[in-house]
Amino acid sequence: MNAVEALDNAALTGKAIPRITDSGELSVSDAYEVQRAVIERRKDRGERLIGVKMGFTSRAKMVQMGVDDVIWGLLTDAMLIESELSLDPLIHPRIEPEIAFLLDRPVRSPADVGAAVGGVAVGYEVLDSRFADFSFSLPDVIADNASASGFGLGPWHPVPRNIANLGLSMEIDGRIVAAGTSAAILGDPMRSLNAAARLAAEAGIELQPGWVILAGAATAAIPLPAKSHVRVTGAGLGHVEVTTR
Ligand code: OOG
Ligand code: MG
């Protein structure tokens, strides 16, 4: 079985697989090709692209996962979580607070990105590495679509002049499990948008109006238990909640 099929099956069945790099070399560009091919399989099943997610844009995440390069993954409509999430068939889900941007114009070059942003929201991302023990090297996690599993969004707000220092906090069953500030995201989450536009230009992908960009977590991710209630709050941005089954 090749890496594309193995990753796709792992997500569908909830059975972890060994790291790809345990059995051979994988370059970063080959890893992005695997990522694209896994997404193609999802599209063949009727999913459509609705955005991108940035990964390792904060020290907290780089340190947690032992990886120190900014990467990205692709988001499909099937990953958008409304208010409930079944953890079956996830392998070892984690959750992290995110800042999300909404595009209302296409981004044809990195210079377009500031003017293309129509809104900002507090959000969360559910991660689920398809690799055993949530352990990987940089090319592995790129191939695995940056561990993307799902995400949820709070209400959209017009982009305030300065979003470089918004407080973010995450509660599970009423207990604060993570707290940070948007400054942790490359010093200013707007920088994460610029990085997304650069990666898009390199990949030949045009970021579309209506797409969401997850700028990256400001804190380490936390294991997500079943039958729990999570609430993520962003200063001035309200909150978003999810209940797990
Ligand atoms: C990779 C995904 C990183 C973020 O926000 O930094 C990420 C992982 O931690 O498994 O989504
Ligand atoms: Mg994330």
Tab-separated table of N, CA and C in Angstrom, residues 54 56 176 205 231:
chain	number	residue	atom	x	y	z
A	54	MET	N	-2.597	26.815	8.733
A	54	MET	CA	-1.162	26.982	8.934
A	54	MET	C	-0.749	26.179	10.163
A	56	PHE	N	2.542	25.141	13.000
A	56	PHE	CA	3.821	25.500	13.613
A	56	PHE	C	4.157	26.976	13.421
A	176	ILE	N	-10.013	25.918	32.701
A	176	ILE	CA	-9.111	26.480	31.679
A	176	ILE	C	-7.932	25.531	31.465
A	205	ILE	N	-1.744	27.372	-5.968
A	205	ILE	CA	-3.141	27.326	-5.514
A	205	ILE	C	-3.617	28.764	-5.323
A	231	ARG	N	-14.883	25.145	25.206
A	231	ARG	CA	-15.243	26.516	24.864
A	231	ARG	C	-13.942	27.291	24.662
